[in-house]
Amino acid sequence: MDRYLRAGRLATFAYFTLNGFLMGMWIVHIPGIEHRAGISHALLGWLLLLLGAGAFAGMQATGPLTDRFGSRTVVPLSAALCSAALVLPGLAANAWTLGAALLVLGVGNGCLDVSMNAHAVQVEQGYRRPVMSAFHAAFSLGGVLASLVGARTLSWNWSPVTTLGAVALVGLAGTALAAPALLRPAAASRPVDAATPAVNAPRKTPRHIWALATLALMIMLSEGVANDWSALHLRNVLDAPAATAALAYGAFATTMTLGRLLADRVAARFGPVAILRHGASVAALGLTAAALSPWIPLALIGWAVFGAGLSGCIPQLFSAAGHADQGAAGTNVSRVAGLGYLGMLAGPAVIGPLTHVLPLNLTLFLPVLCCATAAATAGIVRPSRHAPALREAETV
């Protein structure tokens, strides 16, 4: 069993890294794709909504499919779809074809996001201790790898379609290699309480899951704000040079990745409630310091602390959703991931209009409020009596 679990865990790492790498390669090539399609920045912004819509639709469709057919079947199919779809934006010659390409890529990304997280829940059930955060760190590392590979291929003057086509082939090959190591449900699960509902019984998503999804929306809204507004905050509010302003997002992303690498050990020692409560509190304090700071170094520290605090929050929410009901893990994860993804998209969009009535630094108190709410309601991630027993210390 241990050998199969280790192989399943490595395969899960591979799919999370692949997902981060695929989406990172798309991001790196946005300027070239925009130029080929002959569209404006404004139109690109609208077309990106199709990417989000496709991802949300894919998430909601894949959850029930994962529960019915198993993540061992759905994960490779989703990864293959996401890999193959990556080349489509590179082929787009106008706004219409780019919009269609982004919709398909979004669907593939959403399918892979939910199915691989559902499989991560299976692995965590087998290990009987927290392992979710490390998988999310692997996604971040995939993005870093994409930035390095993309920078190299761009320096070689490779066209977007050439690079994305090559990456698509690599993704398909990696998908095929990792698929045999994925866990079957019986290999990952443990006996559950007799009161647990039958796996195939129809279920209505409980309010507890929607509450987790709402917190995911708040946390990922905060993360989206950091992605799109951290550099602008230093540039526009503190008059930092462009190169220095870029360090704000770098500080946030670095501490988030490092935090996710460490969060599983902390969760095993202190429990998921402590991770969410103290992590969200630290994030709120860090962003408050950044928003109010008149000094560039302190603002950079604030963004770094914000990333460290947020780093372990989302994995706890995904894990709690997946463990709440073994038979509906895919569906429950899809609800949390879906609303969280909407939050990621909504954060930057909400801040923009707010800057017309408030200074940019004051609009950052919206994510501060979201983090404070998550900290105050952190008890919601406490494992229920029907969830598989993860090794957990007393929650704080």
PDB file of N, CA and C in Angstrom, residues 11-83:
ATOM      1  N   ALA A  11       2.624  11.087  -8.779  1.00  0.00           N
ATOM      2  CA  ALA A  11       1.816  11.390  -9.958  1.00  0.00           C
ATOM      3  C   ALA A  11       1.004  12.661  -9.751  1.00  0.00           C
ATOM      4  N   THR A  12       0.509  12.856  -8.545  1.00  0.00           N
ATOM      5  CA  THR A  12      -0.259  14.062  -8.247  1.00  0.00           C
ATOM      6  C   THR A  12       0.636  15.295  -8.332  1.00  0.00           C
ATOM      7  N   PHE A  13       1.842  15.191  -7.803  1.00  0.00           N
ATOM      8  CA  PHE A  13       2.805  16.282  -7.963  1.00  0.00           C
ATOM      9  C   PHE A  13       3.016  16.597  -9.450  1.00  0.00           C
ATOM     10  N   ALA A  14       3.118  15.540 -10.253  1.00  0.00           N
ATOM     11  CA  ALA A  14       3.370  15.736 -11.685  1.00  0.00           C
ATOM     12  C   ALA A  14       2.231  16.505 -12.345  1.00  0.00           C
ATOM     13  N   TYR A  15       0.990  16.177 -12.000  1.00  0.00           N
ATOM     14  CA  TYR A  15      -0.147  16.848 -12.629  1.00  0.00           C
ATOM     15  C   TYR A  15      -0.297  18.291 -12.146  1.00  0.00           C
ATOM     16  N   PHE A  16      -0.050  18.551 -10.879  1.00  0.00           N
ATOM     17  CA  PHE A  16      -0.099  19.929 -10.389  1.00  0.00           C
ATOM     18  C   PHE A  16       0.986  20.773 -11.063  1.00  0.00           C
ATOM     19  N   THR A  17       2.195  20.210 -11.179  1.00  0.00           N
ATOM     20  CA  THR A  17       3.273  20.940 -11.840  1.00  0.00           C
ATOM     21  C   THR A  17       2.935  21.182 -13.302  1.00  0.00           C
ATOM     22  N   LEU A  18       2.376  20.156 -13.954  1.00  0.00           N
ATOM     23  CA  LEU A  18       1.987  20.296 -15.356  1.00  0.00           C
ATOM     24  C   LEU A  18       0.945  21.386 -15.532  1.00  0.00           C
ATOM     25  N   ASN A  19      -0.054  21.431 -14.657  1.00  0.00           N
ATOM     26  CA  ASN A  19      -1.095  22.451 -14.755  1.00  0.00           C
ATOM     27  C   ASN A  19      -0.496  23.855 -14.616  1.00  0.00           C
ATOM     28  N   GLY A  20       0.368  24.051 -13.622  1.00  0.00           N
ATOM     29  CA  GLY A  20       1.018  25.343 -13.452  1.00  0.00           C
ATOM     30  C   GLY A  20       1.899  25.693 -14.637  1.00  0.00           C
ATOM     31  N   PHE A  21       2.578  24.694 -15.207  1.00  0.00           N
ATOM     32  CA  PHE A  21       3.456  24.920 -16.350  1.00  0.00           C
ATOM     33  C   PHE A  21       2.645  25.302 -17.591  1.00  0.00           C
ATOM     34  N   LEU A  22       1.552  24.596 -17.847  1.00  0.00           N
ATOM     35  CA  LEU A  22       0.731  24.892 -19.019  1.00  0.00           C
ATOM     36  C   LEU A  22       0.153  26.300 -18.955  1.00  0.00           C
ATOM     37  N   MET A  23      -0.434  26.650 -17.817  1.00  0.00           N
ATOM     38  CA  MET A  23      -1.042  27.974 -17.709  1.00  0.00           C
ATOM     39  C   MET A  23       0.022  29.075 -17.687  1.00  0.00           C
ATOM     40  N   GLY A  24       1.187  28.768 -17.110  1.00  0.00           N
ATOM     41  CA  GLY A  24       2.278  29.734 -17.124  1.00  0.00           C
ATOM     42  C   GLY A  24       2.782  29.999 -18.537  1.00  0.00           C
ATOM     43  N   MET A  25       2.830  28.961 -19.367  1.00  0.00           N
ATOM     44  CA  MET A  25       3.272  29.137 -20.746  1.00  0.00           C
ATOM     45  C   MET A  25       2.281  29.996 -21.532  1.00  0.00           C
ATOM     46  N   TRP A  26       0.995  29.845 -21.245  1.00  0.00           N
ATOM     47  CA  TRP A  26       0.000  30.723 -21.885  1.00  0.00           C
ATOM     48  C   TRP A  26       0.247  32.179 -21.483  1.00  0.00           C
ATOM     49  N   ILE A  27       0.463  32.412 -20.190  1.00  0.00           N
ATOM     50  CA  ILE A  27       0.647  33.774 -19.690  1.00  0.00           C
ATOM     51  C   ILE A  27       1.882  34.419 -20.313  1.00  0.00           C
ATOM     52  N   VAL A  28       2.979  33.659 -20.395  1.00  0.00           N
ATOM     53  CA  VAL A  28       4.227  34.192 -20.949  1.00  0.00           C
ATOM     54  C   VAL A  28       4.043  34.646 -22.394  1.00  0.00           C
ATOM     55  N   HIS A  29       3.163  33.970 -23.125  1.00  0.00           N
ATOM     56  CA  HIS A  29       3.016  34.255 -24.555  1.00  0.00           C
ATOM     57  C   HIS A  29       1.823  35.153 -24.880  1.00  0.00           C
ATOM     58  N   ILE A  30       1.207  35.740 -23.870  1.00  0.00           N
ATOM     59  CA  ILE A  30       0.066  36.626 -24.129  1.00  0.00           C
ATOM     60  C   ILE A  30       0.427  37.771 -25.087  1.00  0.00           C
ATOM     61  N   PRO A  31       1.553  38.480 -24.889  1.00  0.00           N
ATOM     62  CA  PRO A  31       1.850  39.590 -25.810  1.00  0.00           C
ATOM     63  C   PRO A  31       1.952  39.148 -27.273  1.00  0.00           C
ATOM     64  N   GLY A  32       2.657  38.041 -27.533  1.00  0.00           N
ATOM     65  CA  GLY A  32       2.802  37.566 -28.897  1.00  0.00           C
ATOM     66  C   GLY A  32       1.482  37.111 -29.500  1.00  0.00           C
ATOM     67  N   ILE A  33       0.655  36.458 -28.689  1.00  0.00           N
ATOM     68  CA  ILE A  33      -0.646  35.997 -29.171  1.00  0.00           C
ATOM     69  C   ILE A  33      -1.556  37.185 -29.464  1.00  0.00           C
ATOM     70  N   GLU A  34      -1.503  38.186 -28.598  1.00  0.00           N
ATOM     71  CA  GLU A  34      -2.293  39.398 -28.812  1.00  0.00           C
ATOM     72  C   GLU A  34      -1.896  40.076 -30.122  1.00  0.00           C
ATOM     73  N   HIS A  35      -0.612  40.139 -30.381  1.00  0.00           N
ATOM     74  CA  HIS A  35      -0.134  40.763 -31.616  1.00  0.00           C
ATOM     75  C   HIS A  35      -0.578  39.971 -32.840  1.00  0.00           C
ATOM     76  N   ARG A  36      -0.472  38.653 -32.798  1.00  0.00           N
ATOM     77  CA  ARG A  36      -0.858  37.815 -33.938  1.00  0.00           C
ATOM     78  C   ARG A  36      -2.344  37.957 -34.235  1.00  0.00           C
ATOM     79  N   ALA A  37      -3.157  38.022 -33.162  1.00  0.00           N
ATOM     80  CA  ALA A  37      -4.608  38.129 -33.354  1.00  0.00           C
ATOM     81  C   ALA A  37      -5.029  39.536 -33.759  1.00  0.00           C
ATOM     82  N   GLY A  38      -4.142  40.524 -33.592  1.00  0.00           N
ATOM     83  CA  GLY A  38      -4.450  41.882 -33.990  1.00  0.00           C
ATOM     84  C   GLY A  38      -5.542  42.535 -33.163  1.00  0.00           C
ATOM     85  N   ILE A  39      -5.469  42.347 -31.841  1.00  0.00           N
ATOM     86  CA  ILE A  39      -6.499  42.890 -30.961  1.00  0.00           C
ATOM     87  C   ILE A  39      -5.881  43.884 -29.986  1.00  0.00           C
ATOM     88  N   SER A  40      -6.718  44.705 -29.383  1.00  0.00           N
ATOM     89  CA  SER A  40      -6.271  45.696 -28.408  1.00  0.00           C
ATOM     90  C   SER A  40      -6.208  45.086 -27.018  1.00  0.00           C
ATOM     91  N   HIS A  41      -5.562  45.822 -26.099  1.00  0.00           N
ATOM     92  CA  HIS A  41      -5.521  45.373 -24.707  1.00  0.00           C
ATOM     93  C   HIS A  41      -6.935  45.271 -24.137  1.00  0.00           C
ATOM     94  N   ALA A  42      -7.780  46.231 -24.478  1.00  0.00           N
ATOM     95  CA  ALA A  42      -9.146  46.236 -23.943  1.00  0.00           C
ATOM     96  C   ALA A  42      -9.915  45.003 -24.405  1.00  0.00           C
ATOM     97  N   LEU A  43      -9.791  44.668 -25.688  1.00  0.00           N
ATOM     98  CA  LEU A  43     -10.505  43.498 -26.198  1.00  0.00           C
ATOM     99  C   LEU A  43      -9.946  42.216 -25.590  1.00  0.00           C
ATOM    100  N   LEU A  44      -8.632  42.183 -25.395  1.00  0.00           N
ATOM    101  CA  LEU A  44      -8.041  41.012 -24.748  1.00  0.00           C
ATOM    102  C   LEU A  44      -8.636  40.815 -23.354  1.00  0.00           C
ATOM    103  N   GLY A  45      -8.827  41.923 -22.627  1.00  0.00           N
ATOM    104  CA  GLY A  45      -9.422  41.827 -21.291  1.00  0.00           C
ATOM    105  C   GLY A  45     -10.789  41.175 -21.332  1.00  0.00           C
ATOM    106  N   TRP A  46     -11.600  41.526 -22.323  1.00  0.00           N
ATOM    107  CA  TRP A  46     -12.917  40.904 -22.451  1.00  0.00           C
ATOM    108  C   TRP A  46     -12.792  39.435 -22.842  1.00  0.00           C
ATOM    109  N   LEU A  47     -11.863  39.116 -23.736  1.00  0.00           N
ATOM    110  CA  LEU A  47     -11.705  37.729 -24.169  1.00  0.00           C
ATOM    111  C   LEU A  47     -11.229  36.837 -23.024  1.00  0.00           C
ATOM    112  N   LEU A  48     -10.452  37.422 -22.101  1.00  0.00           N
ATOM    113  CA  LEU A  48      -9.989  36.631 -20.955  1.00  0.00           C
ATOM    114  C   LEU A  48     -11.142  36.164 -20.080  1.00  0.00           C
ATOM    115  N   LEU A  49     -12.277  36.874 -20.155  1.00  0.00           N
ATOM    116  CA  LEU A  49     -13.453  36.414 -19.422  1.00  0.00           C
ATOM    117  C   LEU A  49     -13.919  35.060 -19.941  1.00  0.00           C
ATOM    118  N   LEU A  50     -13.706  34.791 -21.227  1.00  0.00           N
ATOM    119  CA  LEU A  50     -14.067  33.482 -21.780  1.00  0.00           C
ATOM    120  C   LEU A  50     -13.196  32.384 -21.189  1.00  0.00           C
ATOM    121  N   LEU A  51     -11.922  32.710 -20.928  1.00  0.00           N
ATOM    122  CA  LEU A  51     -11.050  31.746 -20.259  1.00  0.00           C
ATOM    123  C   LEU A  51     -11.609  31.400 -18.883  1.00  0.00           C
ATOM    124  N   GLY A  52     -12.040  32.433 -18.147  1.00  0.00           N
ATOM    125  CA  GLY A  52     -12.619  32.200 -16.828  1.00  0.00           C
ATOM    126  C   GLY A  52     -13.940  31.458 -16.898  1.00  0.00           C
ATOM    127  N   ALA A  53     -14.779  31.816 -17.868  1.00  0.00           N
ATOM    128  CA  ALA A  53     -16.074  31.138 -18.009  1.00  0.00           C
ATOM    129  C   ALA A  53     -15.879  29.672 -18.353  1.00  0.00           C
ATOM    130  N   GLY A  54     -14.924  29.388 -19.243  1.00  0.00           N
ATOM    131  CA  GLY A  54     -14.652  28.001 -19.589  1.00  0.00           C
ATOM    132  C   GLY A  54     -14.147  27.211 -18.401  1.00  0.00           C
ATOM    133  N   ALA A  55     -13.270  27.827 -17.600  1.00  0.00           N
ATOM    134  CA  ALA A  55     -12.737  27.149 -16.419  1.00  0.00           C
ATOM    135  C   ALA A  55     -13.850  26.849 -15.417  1.00  0.00           C
ATOM    136  N   PHE A  56     -14.722  27.819 -15.193  1.00  0.00           N
ATOM    137  CA  PHE A  56     -15.814  27.604 -14.237  1.00  0.00           C
ATOM    138  C   PHE A  56     -16.730  26.484 -14.716  1.00  0.00           C
ATOM    139  N   ALA A  57     -17.065  26.489 -16.009  1.00  0.00           N
ATOM    140  CA  ALA A  57     -17.928  25.436 -16.548  1.00  0.00           C
ATOM    141  C   ALA A  57     -17.256  24.073 -16.440  1.00  0.00           C
ATOM    142  N   GLY A  58     -15.957  24.020 -16.750  1.00  0.00           N
ATOM    143  CA  GLY A  58     -15.243  22.755 -16.645  1.00  0.00           C
ATOM    144  C   GLY A  58     -15.188  22.232 -15.225  1.00  0.00           C
ATOM    145  N   MET A  59     -15.011  23.137 -14.263  1.00  0.00           N
ATOM    146  CA  MET A  59     -14.980  22.727 -12.862  1.00  0.00           C
ATOM    147  C   MET A  59     -16.302  22.108 -12.430  1.00  0.00           C
ATOM    148  N   GLN A  60     -17.401  22.764 -12.784  1.00  0.00           N
ATOM    149  CA  GLN A  60     -18.697  22.280 -12.334  1.00  0.00           C
ATOM    150  C   GLN A  60     -19.078  20.962 -13.002  1.00  0.00           C
ATOM    151  N   ALA A  61     -18.661  20.771 -14.253  1.00  0.00           N
ATOM    152  CA  ALA A  61     -18.976  19.522 -14.949  1.00  0.00           C
ATOM    153  C   ALA A  61     -18.106  18.374 -14.458  1.00  0.00           C
ATOM    154  N   THR A  62     -16.859  18.675 -14.116  1.00  0.00           N
ATOM    155  CA  THR A  62     -15.909  17.616 -13.791  1.00  0.00           C
ATOM    156  C   THR A  62     -16.114  17.043 -12.394  1.00  0.00           C
ATOM    157  N   GLY A  63     -16.610  17.833 -11.458  1.00  0.00           N
ATOM    158  CA  GLY A  63     -16.806  17.321 -10.100  1.00  0.00           C
ATOM    159  C   GLY A  63     -17.660  16.070 -10.067  1.00  0.00           C
ATOM    160  N   PRO A  64     -18.904  16.111 -10.576  1.00  0.00           N
ATOM    161  CA  PRO A  64     -19.731  14.899 -10.583  1.00  0.00           C
ATOM    162  C   PRO A  64     -19.126  13.768 -11.415  1.00  0.00           C
ATOM    163  N   LEU A  65     -18.468  14.102 -12.524  1.00  0.00           N
ATOM    164  CA  LEU A  65     -17.847  13.057 -13.347  1.00  0.00           C
ATOM    165  C   LEU A  65     -16.729  12.351 -12.579  1.00  0.00           C
ATOM    166  N   THR A  66     -15.981  13.114 -11.795  1.00  0.00           N
ATOM    167  CA  THR A  66     -14.915  12.514 -10.996  1.00  0.00           C
ATOM    168  C   THR A  66     -15.493  11.574  -9.943  1.00  0.00           C
ATOM    169  N   ASP A  67     -16.604  11.978  -9.319  1.00  0.00           N
ATOM    170  CA  ASP A  67     -17.241  11.111  -8.325  1.00  0.00           C
ATOM    171  C   ASP A  67     -17.767   9.827  -8.966  1.00  0.00           C
ATOM    172  N   ARG A  68     -18.229   9.923 -10.199  1.00  0.00           N
ATOM    173  CA  ARG A  68     -18.829   8.758 -10.857  1.00  0.00           C
ATOM    174  C   ARG A  68     -17.789   7.810 -11.434  1.00  0.00           C
ATOM    175  N   PHE A  69     -16.781   8.364 -12.121  1.00  0.00           N
ATOM    176  CA  PHE A  69     -15.823   7.522 -12.834  1.00  0.00           C
ATOM    177  C   PHE A  69     -14.472   7.410 -12.145  1.00  0.00           C
ATOM    178  N   GLY A  70     -14.225   8.247 -11.148  1.00  0.00           N
ATOM    179  CA  GLY A  70     -12.963   8.203 -10.423  1.00  0.00           C
ATOM    180  C   GLY A  70     -11.923   9.134 -11.008  1.00  0.00           C
ATOM    181  N   SER A  71     -11.108   9.706 -10.143  1.00  0.00           N
ATOM    182  CA  SER A  71     -10.091  10.647 -10.603  1.00  0.00           C
ATOM    183  C   SER A  71      -9.020   9.959 -11.436  1.00  0.00           C
ATOM    184  N   ARG A  72      -8.816   8.653 -11.238  1.00  0.00           N
ATOM    185  CA  ARG A  72      -7.834   7.918 -12.050  1.00  0.00           C
ATOM    186  C   ARG A  72      -8.179   7.988 -13.532  1.00  0.00           C
ATOM    187  N   THR A  73      -9.468   8.042 -13.839  1.00  0.00           N
ATOM    188  CA  THR A  73      -9.915   8.152 -15.231  1.00  0.00           C
ATOM    189  C   THR A  73      -9.967   9.608 -15.685  1.00  0.00           C
ATOM    190  N   VAL A  74     -10.495  10.481 -14.830  1.00  0.00           N
ATOM    191  CA  VAL A  74     -10.779  11.854 -15.246  1.00  0.00           C
ATOM    192  C   VAL A  74      -9.516  12.717 -15.293  1.00  0.00           C
ATOM    193  N   VAL A  75      -8.570  12.512 -14.387  1.00  0.00           N
ATOM    194  CA  VAL A  75      -7.372  13.354 -14.366  1.00  0.00           C
ATOM    195  C   VAL A  75      -6.584  13.272 -15.678  1.00  0.00           C
ATOM    196  N   PRO A  76      -6.253  12.065 -16.178  1.00  0.00           N
ATOM    197  CA  PRO A  76      -5.495  12.031 -17.444  1.00  0.00           C
ATOM    198  C   PRO A  76      -6.261  12.617 -18.618  1.00  0.00           C
ATOM    199  N   LEU A  77      -7.560  12.383 -18.687  1.00  0.00           N
ATOM    200  CA  LEU A  77      -8.347  12.955 -19.777  1.00  0.00           C
ATOM    201  C   LEU A  77      -8.343  14.480 -19.698  1.00  0.00           C
ATOM    202  N   SER A  78      -8.470  15.015 -18.483  1.00  0.00           N
ATOM    203  CA  SER A  78      -8.451  16.467 -18.299  1.00  0.00           C
ATOM    204  C   SER A  78      -7.091  17.050 -18.650  1.00  0.00           C
ATOM    205  N   ALA A  79      -6.027  16.369 -18.223  1.00  0.00           N
ATOM    206  CA  ALA A  79      -4.672  16.849 -18.520  1.00  0.00           C
ATOM    207  C   ALA A  79      -4.404  16.813 -20.020  1.00  0.00           C
ATOM    208  N   ALA A  80      -4.898  15.778 -20.685  1.00  0.00           N
ATOM    209  CA  ALA A  80      -4.718  15.694 -22.132  1.00  0.00           C
ATOM    210  C   ALA A  80      -5.466  16.825 -22.836  1.00  0.00           C
ATOM    211  N   LEU A  81      -6.688  17.112 -22.383  1.00  0.00           N
ATOM    212  CA  LEU A  81      -7.466  18.200 -22.972  1.00  0.00           C
ATOM    213  C   LEU A  81      -6.766  19.538 -22.761  1.00  0.00           C
ATOM    214  N   CYS A  82      -6.294  19.783 -21.552  1.00  0.00           N
ATOM    215  CA  CYS A  82      -5.621  21.045 -21.241  1.00  0.00           C
ATOM    216  C   CYS A  82      -4.335  21.190 -22.049  1.00  0.00           C
ATOM    217  N   SER A  83      -3.588  20.097 -22.174  1.00  0.00           N
ATOM    218  CA  SER A  83      -2.335  20.135 -22.937  1.00  0.00           C
ATOM    219  C   SER A  83      -2.608  20.422 -24.410  1.00  0.00           C
TER     220      SER A  83
END
